[in-house]
Amino acid sequence: MFKIIKAEKLAENIYSMIIEAPRIAKSCEPGQFVIVRADEEAERIPLTICDYDRSAGTVTIVTQVVGASSLKIVGLKTGDCLADITGPLGRPSDFIDEDIEEVKKRNYLFVAGGLGAAPVYPQVKWMKEHGVSFDVIVGTKTKDTLIMEREMEEVAGDHLFITTDDGSYKRHGMVTVVMEDLIKEGRKYDVCVAIGPMIMMKFAAKTSLSNGIPTIVSMNPIMVDGTGMCGACRLVVGDEVKFACVDGPEFDASKVDFDGAMKRMALYKTEEGRAFLKEKEGLTHKGNCGNC
Amino acid sequence: MIEVDMMKKVQVREQDPKVRATNFDEVCLGYNEEEAMAESTRCLNCKNPKCVEGCPVSINIPGFIQKVKSGEFKEAADIIAESSALPAICGRVCPQESQCEGKCIRGIKGESVSIGKLERFTADWAREHGIKPEVKAEKKGKKVAVIGSGPSGLTCAGDLAKMGYDVTIFEALHKAGGVLVYGIPEFRLPKDAVVQPEIENVKALGVKIETDVVIGKSVTIDELLEEEGFDAVFVGSGAGLPKFMGIPGEQALGVFSANEFLTRNNLMKAYRDDYDTPIARGKKVVVVGGGNVAMDAARTALRLGAEVHVVYRRSEAELPARVEEVHHAKEEGIIFDLLQNPVEILEDDKGWVKGIRIIKMELGEPDESGRRRPVEVPGSEYEIECDTVIMSLGTSPNPLISSTTKGLEINRRKCIVADEASGATSKSGVYAGGDAVTGAATVILAMGAGKAAAKGIDEFLSK
Ligand SMILES: Cc1cc2nc3c(=O)[nH]c(=O)nc-3n(C[C@H](O)[C@H](O)[C@H](O)COP(=O)(O)OP(=O)(O)OC[C@H]3O[C@@H](n4cnc5c(N)ncnc54)[C@H](O)[C@@H]3O)c2cc1C
Ligand code: FES
C-alpha cells in the first residue's frame, strides 16, 4: 500500500497526487513512468511521473479520468492509499545518459499538448537545473483545461508560451501555429520534444521535422505489466516492432508509424471504437471505455 | 471398497467436459482418502525405485506412497516436504508422464502408478488439516535477496529461511507467484485454494515479500549488495518475454500474445465481474503454438465463449504440452489444426483481425532438437475466418536484469549462465536458476534449481 500525501484537482477530470514511493523517487528520471492500481480489483494503468522529491521519497502523478480504473484513482483522497505503484518504468529521456557538455550546447523546444504538460514538466525542470537552454509551448483546448501553469512558469519564465485552441487564454491556436511563429521569429532549435495526444504529436512532429529539427515523441499505448512481458504496448518504429514500456516510451518521431498507433488507440479513444469494444468484450466489458 | 485393477490407475474424478467448458473451476477433482489408499496399493515399493530417479527433486516416492497406503497422511506429507516445498502445485502441473510416472515399473505392462495424483492428494490433505512447515533453524544474521516469486524464487527463499537466513523476495508484479498466478489458469491450478496457501507457507517461514519492485529499474542488484546490505542474491526472474512470428498483419487489433491474454484473465481476473479488467472475447479464436501455454490460452478462450482452433506446425506426437492437457483440451472441444503454420493475418478496414492465412506442413529430416523438422507444402495455403489470434510461440528471459548488472554473464539466448549444481553465476554472490537460466521449462525444474541455489548460497555464506 502506498500513501497519498496530497490529492488535488487541477482541472475538470484532471487530478494530481503526491505519493509516498521511496524506491521510485530514488531512481526515477525524466521520461519514465509508473504503473498504478487503485485497489485489488482495478486495472494496472500507466501514468507519467510528473515530479519527484528524492529526499522526501515521493513522486507526483497526474491522472485524467477516462474509465473505471482511472475514476477509482481520482476518487482517492489525501491520506488514502493506492494498492500498487510500480516503477520507474521505461527508459529515461536520451539527454539523461548523454554527455552533459554536449547537451548544454543545444537549444531544446518542448511542446506539450493537454495532459502532456505533466511529462514535459520534469524534463524542463531538469534542463533548468542543468543550465540547458529551452523554450516550452503548452497548448490546451481552453483556459479551464490548462494545467501546471504556475509550475511551468517557475522553471521556464519567459521561455514559456501558452496557447489555447479557442483563444480563451494567452495565444490563440494549435501548438503547431506557435511552433511556426517561434521558428519564423528566427529561433533555432536543435531538438524538439513533443508530448500529448497522438494526433497532436503527429502534427507537431510534422512541423518540427519539416523545419529540420530532430524530434522525440512519447508514446502511450495500452499497457498491462510495463516490464516487457505481454506485448500489449507494441508499436512499429522504423521497420522494427518495439515494446513501448521497455524500449520507450520516447521514440524518434521520424520513425514512428502514428497512423498505425492511432488505429490501435482508436479502439479505446473514439466513440465508434468504444461501442465496438463493448461488443467484443461482452460480459468482461466493465466500463473502461468511459462511456457507460 | 474400491476394486483395484493392478494394470490400471484408479480413475480420478473430473468435472464433465461439457460443464467445465463454461466455467473456470478446477477440471480435476483429485482423489479422496479411499481412492488414494486404493491407488497406493498398486505401488510395488521397489528396492531400487526408478521413479525417484525420474523426479528432478528426488522425492522419496515409494516412501510417501507406503504412508498413504496405511492411512498415515501426515507422515506422507512430511516425507514429501523433505524434498519439495510446493507439492500441491507440482501434483497438478508436473509432466509426470515424462518424469516419475514415465519410469514406473508398473508402466511397462500396464498403467504407471498415479504418482502425481497421490502427491496432490497428500498435499491437499495436509493443507486442509492445517499442517504447516516447521521452522527450527537458528538465525544466521545474514541477508539474502531473491528476485522473482515464481517456483524457483519461492523454493530458494523457503530453503534459505529454513537454514536461518533473513530472506526478502522482490517481485515486479503486484502479486507473488510468478507463472503460477499470471500464467497457469484457475481451472488447472486454483489460486486462492492452492497457490496462495503455498505462498503463505513460505511467508510463515519468515520470508518477506516486497511486490511492485522491478529489479533493474526500481533498484539494481549492485545496489542491493552494496547499499541495502544483502550478502547474496538469487535471480529467479523467469522467462517472460513473448515472441511474435514477424508475419504481416501481426499488428492488427485482436492479435495478442498468450502472456497478455492469460495475464488479463488469470492475474487480473477479467473473467470475474468484480474486477475491472476487460478482455477481447472472440467468437472464433486461433491459438498458434502447441505447448502448455497454448493449451491454457485455448482453453481460456473456450471458457470465455469462443470456438477455438490450435494451429501447430508439427504433428500430435511433437506437441510439447502435457499429455493430460491435450486430452482435456480435446474433450472440451478444442479443434487441433496440426501440421499447419500461419503465414499472414488478415485485417478488416477497421484494422481488426478478420482471418488468418495458413500453409500446410509436412515433417522432414530431424533437426538439432531431434524432432522432425516441419517443411512447407508448396501451394497448400488456405484461409480461415477468425476474429482473434493468440500467439503462443514460447518466451525468453527478460534482459532487464542482465543489462543492469555489472559482470553477469548471459548466453546467446539471453539466459543467465549459472552452474547447475550450485546456481553460481559469473558474479560473486549472485546465484540464478529456473527459466531465467534454462529458458522456458517446467515448475519442478525451476524448484529444483531454487533448491540447488539455496545450498550453493549457504555454502558461499558459510565460508
Ligand atoms: C501458461 C503457462 C503454463 C505452464 N504450464 C506448465 C505446466 O503445466 N507444468 C509445468 O511444469 N510448467 C508449466 N509452465 C512453465 C512453468 O510455469 C515455468 O517453467 C516456471 O514457472 C518457471 O519458474 P521460475 O521461478 O523460473 O519463473 P516464473 O514463474 O516465471 O517467475 C518469475 C517471476 O519473477 C518476476 N520478475 C521478472 N523480472 C523481474 C525483475 N526484474 N524484478 C523483480 N521481479 C521480476 C516475474 O514477475 C515473475 O513473477 C507453464 C508456463 C506458462 C506461462
Ligand atoms: S506493457 Fe506489457 S510488454 Fe509493455
Tab-separated table of N, CA, C and O in Angstrom, chain A residues 2 23 26-27 32 37 40-44 68-69 72 83-92 222 224-225 227-232 234-236 241 243 246 263-264 267-268 272 276 279-286 288, chain B residues 170 172-174 182 210-214 217-219 223 227-228 240-242 244 250-253 255 257 259-260 263-264 268-281 283 304 347 350-352 387 398 400:
chain	number	residue	atom	x	y	z
A	2	PHE	N	0.481	2.229	-0.782
A	2	PHE	CA	1.296	3.434	-0.938
A	2	PHE	C	0.453	4.660	-0.596
A	2	PHE	O	-0.590	4.898	-1.194
A	23	ARG	N	11.317	4.002	-3.242
A	23	ARG	CA	12.188	3.349	-4.228
A	23	ARG	C	12.091	4.047	-5.583
A	23	ARG	O	13.081	4.219	-6.281
A	26	LYS	N	13.706	7.541	-5.569
A	26	LYS	CA	15.164	7.498	-5.537
A	26	LYS	C	15.756	7.286	-6.920
A	26	LYS	O	16.814	7.823	-7.242
A	27	SER	N	15.082	6.487	-7.758
A	27	SER	CA	15.743	6.093	-9.001
A	27	SER	C	15.117	6.652	-10.275
A	27	SER	O	15.654	6.436	-11.345
A	32	GLN	N	10.433	8.775	-17.655
A	32	GLN	CA	9.940	7.479	-17.183
A	32	GLN	C	8.508	7.576	-16.672
A	32	GLN	O	7.973	8.657	-16.478
A	37	ARG	N	-2.260	0.865	-9.593
A	37	ARG	CA	-3.515	0.126	-9.417
A	37	ARG	C	-4.203	0.705	-8.191
A	37	ARG	O	-3.636	0.744	-7.101
A	40	GLU	N	-7.624	-3.627	-5.268
A	40	GLU	CA	-7.455	-5.029	-5.631
A	40	GLU	C	-8.132	-5.393	-6.957
A	40	GLU	O	-7.649	-6.221	-7.708
A	41	GLU	N	-9.259	-4.776	-7.268
A	41	GLU	CA	-9.994	-5.175	-8.467
A	41	GLU	C	-9.701	-4.279	-9.676
A	41	GLU	O	-10.238	-4.493	-10.753
A	42	ALA	N	-8.868	-3.250	-9.478
A	42	ALA	CA	-8.660	-2.270	-10.544
A	42	ALA	C	-7.666	-2.771	-11.587
A	42	ALA	O	-6.884	-3.682	-11.328
A	43	GLU	N	-7.681	-2.128	-12.752
A	43	GLU	CA	-6.696	-2.420	-13.777
A	43	GLU	C	-5.364	-1.786	-13.416
A	43	GLU	O	-5.301	-0.861	-12.619
A	44	ARG	N	-4.313	-2.244	-14.098
A	44	ARG	CA	-2.999	-1.601	-13.962
A	44	ARG	C	-2.954	-0.530	-15.032
A	44	ARG	O	-3.062	-0.841	-16.209
A	68	ALA	N	-13.236	3.335	-15.754
A	68	ALA	CA	-13.495	2.891	-14.394
A	68	ALA	C	-12.254	2.950	-13.494
A	68	ALA	O	-12.309	3.430	-12.366
A	69	SER	N	-11.117	2.479	-14.024
A	69	SER	CA	-9.946	2.383	-13.157
A	69	SER	C	-9.323	3.738	-12.842
A	69	SER	O	-8.836	3.963	-11.734
A	72	LYS	N	-11.440	5.402	-10.274
A	72	LYS	CA	-11.141	4.901	-8.925
A	72	LYS	C	-9.950	5.654	-8.336
A	72	LYS	O	-9.944	5.999	-7.164
A	83	ALA	N	-3.303	0.816	-3.962
A	83	ALA	CA	-2.903	-0.575	-3.734
A	83	ALA	C	-1.479	-0.789	-4.240
A	83	ALA	O	-0.664	-1.429	-3.578
A	84	ASP	N	-1.179	-0.259	-5.424
A	84	ASP	CA	0.132	-0.503	-6.019
A	84	ASP	C	0.621	0.671	-6.838
A	84	ASP	O	-0.170	1.329	-7.513
A	85	ILE	N	1.918	0.899	-6.771
A	85	ILE	CA	2.578	1.787	-7.737
A	85	ILE	C	3.944	1.165	-8.017
A	85	ILE	O	4.686	0.832	-7.095
A	86	THR	N	4.226	0.903	-9.293
A	86	THR	CA	5.448	0.208	-9.691
A	86	THR	C	6.264	1.082	-10.624
A	86	THR	O	5.702	1.696	-11.521
A	87	GLY	N	7.567	1.073	-10.436
A	87	GLY	CA	8.393	1.825	-11.366
A	87	GLY	C	9.747	2.140	-10.758
A	87	GLY	O	10.117	1.566	-9.752
A	88	PRO	N	10.482	3.043	-11.341
A	88	PRO	CA	10.156	3.746	-12.587
A	88	PRO	C	10.305	2.810	-13.779
A	88	PRO	O	11.218	1.996	-13.813
A	89	LEU	N	9.407	2.938	-14.765
A	89	LEU	CA	9.440	2.056	-15.919
A	89	LEU	C	9.835	2.833	-17.171
A	89	LEU	O	9.714	4.060	-17.216
A	90	GLY	N	10.274	2.103	-18.167
A	90	GLY	CA	10.688	2.733	-19.426
A	90	GLY	C	12.078	3.330	-19.318
A	90	GLY	O	12.682	3.363	-18.241
A	91	ARG	N	12.591	3.787	-20.462
A	91	ARG	CA	13.924	4.382	-20.478
A	91	ARG	C	13.830	5.867	-20.180
A	91	ARG	O	12.889	6.533	-20.604
A	92	PRO	N	14.791	6.405	-19.441
A	92	PRO	CA	14.819	7.853	-19.243
A	92	PRO	C	15.013	8.555	-20.596
A	92	PRO	O	15.470	7.937	-21.548
A	222	ILE	N	-1.759	1.072	-24.981
A	222	ILE	CA	-2.306	0.232	-23.908
A	222	ILE	C	-1.159	-0.574	-23.294
A	222	ILE	O	-0.319	-1.110	-24.000
A	224	VAL	N	-0.059	-3.455	-19.943
A	224	VAL	CA	-0.546	-4.327	-18.871
A	224	VAL	C	0.495	-4.382	-17.753
A	224	VAL	O	0.290	-3.851	-16.669
A	225	ASP	N	1.645	-5.009	-18.030
A	225	ASP	CA	2.643	-5.177	-16.971
A	225	ASP	C	3.645	-4.028	-16.936
A	225	ASP	O	4.129	-3.652	-15.885
A	227	THR	N	6.670	-4.211	-18.105
A	227	THR	CA	8.040	-4.717	-17.961
A	227	THR	C	8.501	-5.525	-19.173
A	227	THR	O	9.533	-6.187	-19.129
A	228	GLY	N	7.717	-5.518	-20.247
A	228	GLY	CA	8.123	-6.260	-21.440
A	228	GLY	C	7.551	-7.658	-21.523
A	228	GLY	O	7.976	-8.458	-22.347
A	229	MET	N	6.585	-7.962	-20.681
A	229	MET	CA	6.116	-9.335	-20.552
A	229	MET	C	4.922	-9.680	-21.432
A	229	MET	O	4.639	-10.855	-21.643
A	230	CYS	N	4.164	-8.669	-21.907
A	230	CYS	CA	2.907	-9.029	-22.564
A	230	CYS	C	2.817	-8.605	-24.019
A	230	CYS	O	2.060	-9.186	-24.780
A	231	GLY	N	3.542	-7.581	-24.415
A	231	GLY	CA	3.472	-7.157	-25.813
A	231	GLY	C	2.248	-6.326	-26.166
A	231	GLY	O	2.051	-5.980	-27.326
A	232	ALA	N	1.410	-5.994	-25.195
A	232	ALA	CA	0.221	-5.183	-25.476
A	232	ALA	C	0.627	-3.815	-26.013
A	232	ALA	O	-0.093	-3.190	-26.771
A	234	ARG	N	3.011	-2.972	-28.034
A	234	ARG	CA	3.944	-2.983	-29.183
A	234	ARG	C	3.563	-1.959	-30.252
A	234	ARG	O	2.397	-1.660	-30.463
A	235	LEU	N	4.599	-1.434	-30.895
A	235	LEU	CA	4.454	-0.391	-31.905
A	235	LEU	C	5.458	-0.677	-33.001
A	235	LEU	O	6.490	-1.293	-32.744
A	236	VAL	N	5.169	-0.149	-34.185
A	236	VAL	CA	6.161	-0.252	-35.247
A	236	VAL	C	6.967	1.042	-35.259
A	236	VAL	O	6.421	2.131	-35.375
A	241	VAL	N	9.407	-3.923	-34.635
A	241	VAL	CA	8.364	-3.901	-33.621
A	241	VAL	C	9.046	-3.633	-32.283
A	241	VAL	O	10.005	-4.301	-31.909
A	243	PHE	N	8.530	-2.602	-27.991
A	243	PHE	CA	7.609	-2.561	-26.856
A	243	PHE	C	7.784	-1.199	-26.182
A	243	PHE	O	8.860	-0.901	-25.649
A	246	VAL	N	9.396	-0.910	-22.495
A	246	VAL	CA	10.818	-1.106	-22.207
A	246	VAL	C	11.749	-0.415	-23.207
A	246	VAL	O	12.813	0.066	-22.846
A	263	LYS	N	-4.549	3.815	-34.941
A	263	LYS	CA	-5.542	2.792	-35.238
A	263	LYS	C	-5.708	1.881	-34.023
A	263	LYS	O	-6.820	1.550	-33.622
A	264	ARG	N	-4.587	1.505	-33.422
A	264	ARG	CA	-4.675	0.668	-32.216
A	264	ARG	C	-5.383	1.411	-31.094
A	264	ARG	O	-6.162	0.841	-30.345
A	267	LEU	N	-9.551	2.329	-30.898
A	267	LEU	CA	-10.447	1.417	-30.232
A	267	LEU	C	-10.855	1.931	-28.861
A	267	LEU	O	-11.965	1.723	-28.398
A	268	TYR	N	-9.926	2.571	-28.198
A	268	TYR	CA	-10.182	2.966	-26.818
A	268	TYR	C	-10.555	4.434	-26.702
A	268	TYR	O	-11.065	4.885	-25.695
A	272	GLU	N	-16.947	5.383	-31.742
A	272	GLU	CA	-17.215	4.195	-32.542
A	272	GLU	C	-16.410	3.007	-32.012
A	272	GLU	O	-16.920	1.908	-31.854
A	276	PHE	N	-17.676	-0.632	-30.344
A	276	PHE	CA	-17.156	-1.866	-30.904
A	276	PHE	C	-16.530	-2.727	-29.799
A	276	PHE	O	-16.764	-3.921	-29.676
A	279	GLU	N	-18.890	-4.515	-27.566
A	279	GLU	CA	-19.415	-5.742	-28.137
A	279	GLU	C	-18.355	-6.851	-28.048
A	279	GLU	O	-18.632	-7.964	-27.630
A	280	LYS	N	-17.114	-6.529	-28.367
A	280	LYS	CA	-16.035	-7.516	-28.336
A	280	LYS	C	-15.811	-8.067	-26.938
A	280	LYS	O	-15.514	-9.228	-26.756
A	281	GLU	N	-15.884	-7.178	-25.964
A	281	GLU	CA	-15.536	-7.611	-24.606
A	281	GLU	C	-16.702	-8.275	-23.891
A	281	GLU	O	-16.522	-8.899	-22.855
A	282	GLY	N	-17.874	-8.152	-24.458
A	282	GLY	CA	-19.044	-8.822	-23.889
A	282	GLY	C	-19.150	-8.563	-22.402
A	282	GLY	O	-19.028	-7.433	-21.940
A	283	LEU	N	-19.331	-9.656	-21.653
A	283	LEU	CA	-19.532	-9.509	-20.212
A	283	LEU	C	-18.305	-8.977	-19.485
A	283	LEU	O	-18.398	-8.502	-18.368
A	284	THR	N	-17.129	-9.085	-20.111
A	284	THR	CA	-15.949	-8.578	-19.413
A	284	THR	C	-15.771	-7.080	-19.640
A	284	THR	O	-14.833	-6.472	-19.164
A	285	HIS	N	-16.667	-6.474	-20.399
A	285	HIS	CA	-16.610	-5.015	-20.583
A	285	HIS	C	-17.092	-4.360	-19.297
A	285	HIS	O	-18.216	-4.547	-18.885
A	286	LYS	N	-16.203	-3.595	-18.663
A	286	LYS	CA	-16.579	-3.098	-17.341
A	286	LYS	C	-16.530	-1.584	-17.299
A	286	LYS	O	-16.188	-0.989	-16.290
A	288	ASN	N	-14.594	0.557	-18.984
A	288	ASN	CA	-13.337	1.262	-19.162
A	288	ASN	C	-13.347	2.173	-20.372
A	288	ASN	O	-12.439	2.953	-20.592
B	170	PHE	N	11.791	-9.989	-3.926
B	170	PHE	CA	11.346	-8.804	-4.667
B	170	PHE	C	10.597	-9.255	-5.913
B	170	PHE	O	11.126	-10.039	-6.715
B	172	ALA	N	8.212	-8.057	-9.316
B	172	ALA	CA	7.851	-6.929	-10.176
B	172	ALA	C	6.336	-6.688	-10.233
B	172	ALA	O	5.881	-5.554	-10.261
B	173	LEU	N	5.574	-7.767	-10.257
B	173	LEU	CA	4.114	-7.623	-10.365
B	173	LEU	C	3.501	-7.307	-9.005
B	173	LEU	O	4.191	-7.285	-7.991
B	174	HIS	N	2.174	-7.087	-8.995
B	174	HIS	CA	1.549	-6.719	-7.725
B	174	HIS	C	1.214	-7.924	-6.867
B	174	HIS	O	0.743	-7.784	-5.750
B	182	TYR	N	0.104	-15.668	-12.852
B	182	TYR	CA	-0.293	-14.914	-14.037
B	182	TYR	C	-0.500	-15.801	-15.256
B	182	TYR	O	-1.214	-15.429	-16.185
B	210	GLU	N	8.324	-8.324	-1.008
B	210	GLU	CA	8.048	-6.942	-1.404
B	210	GLU	C	7.618	-6.955	-2.876
B	210	GLU	O	8.421	-7.256	-3.752
B	211	THR	N	6.335	-6.675	-3.127
B	211	THR	CA	5.831	-6.660	-4.503
B	211	THR	C	6.064	-5.277	-5.109
B	211	THR	O	6.495	-4.351	-4.420
B	212	ASP	N	5.759	-5.112	-6.392
B	212	ASP	CA	5.897	-3.829	-7.102
B	212	ASP	C	7.342	-3.322	-7.145
B	212	ASP	O	7.569	-2.123	-7.211
B	213	VAL	N	8.312	-4.228	-7.087
B	213	VAL	CA	9.714	-3.795	-7.212
B	213	VAL	C	10.313	-4.461	-8.448
B	213	VAL	O	10.411	-5.683	-8.521
B	214	VAL	N	10.659	-3.654	-9.441
B	214	VAL	CA	11.247	-4.181	-10.668
B	214	VAL	C	12.758	-4.046	-10.541
B	214	VAL	O	13.297	-2.939	-10.600
B	217	LYS	N	15.214	-1.602	-12.398
B	217	LYS	CA	14.557	-0.306	-12.578
B	217	LYS	C	14.376	0.382	-11.226
B	217	LYS	O	14.877	1.472	-10.995
B	218	SER	N	13.611	-0.267	-10.323
B	218	SER	CA	13.377	0.338	-9.007
B	218	SER	C	14.676	0.365	-8.212
B	218	SER	O	14.946	1.290	-7.452
B	219	VAL	N	15.456	-0.695	-8.343
B	219	VAL	CA	16.738	-0.820	-7.642
B	219	VAL	C	17.534	-1.883	-8.407
B	219	VAL	O	16.939	-2.751	-9.045
B	223	GLU	N	23.046	-2.355	-6.238
B	223	GLU	CA	22.593	-1.541	-5.090
B	223	GLU	C	22.139	-2.414	-3.928
B	223	GLU	O	22.373	-2.089	-2.762
B	227	GLU	N	24.369	-1.249	-1.150
B	227	GLU	CA	23.719	-0.234	-0.312
B	227	GLU	C	22.699	-0.799	0.662
B	227	GLU	O	22.465	-0.234	1.719
B	228	GLU	N	22.045	-1.898	0.299
B	228	GLU	CA	20.965	-2.382	1.162
B	228	GLU	C	21.394	-3.542	2.054
B	228	GLU	O	20.561	-4.136	2.756
B	240	GLY	N	9.953	-14.358	-19.269
B	240	GLY	CA	8.630	-13.792	-19.519
B	240	GLY	C	8.423	-13.092	-20.841
B	240	GLY	O	7.319	-12.681	-21.164
B	241	LEU	N	9.495	-12.935	-21.642
B	241	LEU	CA	9.383	-12.113	-22.849
B	241	LEU	C	8.708	-12.873	-23.994
B	241	LEU	O	9.218	-13.871	-24.458
B	242	PRO	N	7.559	-12.388	-24.484
B	242	PRO	CA	6.853	-13.141	-25.524
B	242	PRO	C	7.511	-12.979	-26.899
B	242	PRO	O	8.128	-11.963	-27.182
B	244	PHE	N	6.868	-12.994	-31.126
B	244	PHE	CA	5.861	-12.904	-32.177
B	244	PHE	C	6.468	-13.527	-33.426
B	244	PHE	O	7.667	-13.805	-33.469
B	250	GLU	N	0.451	-8.852	-38.072
B	250	GLU	CA	0.557	-9.185	-36.654
B	250	GLU	C	0.227	-8.004	-35.735
B	250	GLU	O	-0.030	-8.175	-34.555
B	251	GLN	N	0.229	-6.769	-36.309
B	251	GLN	CA	-0.103	-5.587	-35.511
B	251	GLN	C	-1.608	-5.324	-35.482
B	251	GLN	O	-2.059	-4.365	-34.860
B	252	ALA	N	-2.380	-6.160	-36.156
B	252	ALA	CA	-3.830	-5.928	-36.225
B	252	ALA	C	-4.442	-5.991	-34.824
B	252	ALA	O	-3.913	-6.652	-33.928
B	253	LEU	N	-5.565	-5.311	-34.660
B	253	LEU	CA	-6.289	-5.389	-33.395
B	253	LEU	C	-6.864	-6.796	-33.267
B	253	LEU	O	-7.408	-7.323	-34.229
B	255	VAL	N	-4.873	-9.294	-32.151
B	255	VAL	CA	-3.738	-10.217	-32.046
B	255	VAL	C	-3.098	-10.005	-30.674
B	255	VAL	O	-2.705	-8.884	-30.340
B	257	SER	N	-0.408	-11.658	-27.455
B	257	SER	CA	0.493	-12.709	-27.007
B	257	SER	C	-0.295	-13.524	-25.987
B	257	SER	O	-1.209	-13.000	-25.342
B	259	ASN	N	0.770	-14.428	-23.258
B	259	ASN	CA	1.037	-13.801	-21.955
B	259	ASN	C	0.025	-12.706	-21.628
B	259	ASN	O	-0.447	-12.613	-20.505
B	260	GLU	N	-0.276	-11.845	-22.617
B	260	GLU	CA	-1.236	-10.777	-22.345
B	260	GLU	C	-2.614	-11.369	-22.061
B	260	GLU	O	-3.283	-10.997	-21.097
B	263	THR	N	-2.533	-13.164	-18.699
B	263	THR	CA	-2.364	-12.238	-17.573
B	263	THR	C	-3.664	-11.486	-17.299
B	263	THR	O	-4.077	-11.341	-16.156
B	264	ARG	N	-4.302	-11.025	-18.373
B	264	ARG	CA	-5.572	-10.322	-18.175
B	264	ARG	C	-6.581	-11.217	-17.478
B	264	ARG	O	-7.333	-10.789	-16.615
B	268	MET	N	-5.351	-10.741	-13.508
B	268	MET	CA	-6.243	-9.603	-13.347
B	268	MET	C	-7.711	-9.976	-13.478
B	268	MET	O	-8.576	-9.108	-13.513
B	269	LYS	N	-7.969	-11.282	-13.539
B	269	LYS	CA	-9.304	-11.848	-13.368
B	269	LYS	C	-10.400	-11.207	-14.211
B	269	LYS	O	-11.489	-10.903	-13.728
B	270	ALA	N	-10.107	-11.045	-15.515
B	270	ALA	CA	-11.107	-10.466	-16.415
B	270	ALA	C	-12.403	-11.275	-16.407
B	270	ALA	O	-13.479	-10.736	-16.625
B	271	TYR	N	-12.300	-12.597	-16.147
B	271	TYR	CA	-13.492	-13.443	-16.233
B	271	TYR	C	-14.452	-13.202	-15.075
B	271	TYR	O	-15.571	-13.676	-15.090
B	272	ARG	N	-13.983	-12.452	-14.057
B	272	ARG	CA	-14.870	-12.213	-12.914
B	272	ARG	C	-15.488	-10.816	-12.976
B	272	ARG	O	-14.834	-9.846	-13.333
B	273	ASP	N	-16.753	-10.735	-12.596
B	273	ASP	CA	-17.486	-9.473	-12.679
B	273	ASP	C	-16.953	-8.403	-11.739
B	273	ASP	O	-17.092	-7.220	-12.000
B	274	ASP	N	-16.381	-8.838	-10.612
B	274	ASP	CA	-15.966	-7.852	-9.621
B	274	ASP	C	-14.619	-7.201	-9.958
B	274	ASP	O	-14.165	-6.321	-9.259
B	275	TYR	N	-13.964	-7.627	-11.041
B	275	TYR	CA	-12.713	-6.992	-11.452
B	275	TYR	C	-12.945	-6.083	-12.662
B	275	TYR	O	-13.822	-6.351	-13.477
B	276	ASP	N	-12.147	-4.996	-12.764
B	276	ASP	CA	-12.346	-4.025	-13.844
B	276	ASP	C	-11.749	-4.443	-15.181
B	276	ASP	O	-11.998	-3.817	-16.197
B	277	THR	N	-10.925	-5.490	-15.182
B	277	THR	CA	-10.164	-5.848	-16.381
B	277	THR	C	-11.046	-6.286	-17.556
B	277	THR	O	-11.872	-7.168	-17.384
B	278	PRO	N	-10.851	-5.706	-18.727
B	278	PRO	CA	-11.545	-6.199	-19.912
B	278	PRO	C	-10.686	-7.206	-20.671
B	278	PRO	O	-9.475	-7.262	-20.485
B	279	ILE	N	-11.307	-7.995	-21.508
B	279	ILE	CA	-10.558	-8.906	-22.370
B	279	ILE	C	-11.378	-9.066	-23.647
B	279	ILE	O	-12.594	-9.017	-23.603
B	280	ALA	N	-10.694	-9.193	-24.780
B	280	ALA	CA	-11.438	-9.398	-26.021
B	280	ALA	C	-11.902	-10.845	-26.039
B	280	ALA	O	-11.087	-11.758	-26.074
B	281	ARG	N	-13.208	-11.063	-25.971
B	281	ARG	CA	-13.663	-12.456	-26.081
B	281	ARG	C	-14.073	-12.673	-27.517
B	281	ARG	O	-15.119	-12.235	-27.955
B	283	LYS	N	-15.190	-14.602	-31.045
B	283	LYS	CA	-16.175	-15.638	-31.381
B	283	LYS	C	-15.420	-16.839	-31.934
B	283	LYS	O	-15.735	-17.969	-31.660
B	304	LEU	N	-14.365	-18.503	-22.303
B	304	LEU	CA	-14.936	-17.168	-22.482
B	304	LEU	C	-15.948	-17.165	-23.628
B	304	LEU	O	-16.492	-16.127	-23.988
B	347	GLU	N	-6.671	-8.364	-41.998
B	347	GLU	CA	-7.447	-7.397	-41.218
B	347	GLU	C	-8.590	-6.793	-42.023
B	347	GLU	O	-8.510	-6.702	-43.237
B	350	LYS	N	-11.255	-1.691	-40.376
B	350	LYS	CA	-11.016	-1.007	-39.097
B	350	LYS	C	-9.716	-1.447	-38.444
B	350	LYS	O	-9.357	-0.984	-37.373
B	351	GLY	N	-9.053	-2.381	-39.084
B	351	GLY	CA	-7.790	-2.840	-38.528
B	351	GLY	C	-7.940	-4.034	-37.596
B	351	GLY	O	-6.983	-4.447	-36.944
B	352	TRP	N	-9.164	-4.579	-37.510
B	352	TRP	CA	-9.370	-5.738	-36.634
B	352	TRP	C	-9.147	-7.022	-37.423
B	352	TRP	O	-9.393	-7.057	-38.637
B	387	ASP	N	-11.646	-13.899	-35.465
B	387	ASP	CA	-11.599	-12.502	-35.032
B	387	ASP	C	-10.529	-12.258	-33.968
B	387	ASP	O	-10.312	-11.130	-33.539
B	398	ASN	N	13.832	-11.976	-19.829
B	398	ASN	CA	13.816	-10.521	-19.945
B	398	ASN	C	15.229	-9.978	-19.685
B	398	ASN	O	15.836	-10.316	-18.673
B	400	LEU	N	16.138	-7.191	-18.702
B	400	LEU	CA	16.153	-6.094	-17.733
B	400	LEU	C	17.214	-6.274	-16.641
B	400	LEU	O	17.896	-5.325	-16.255
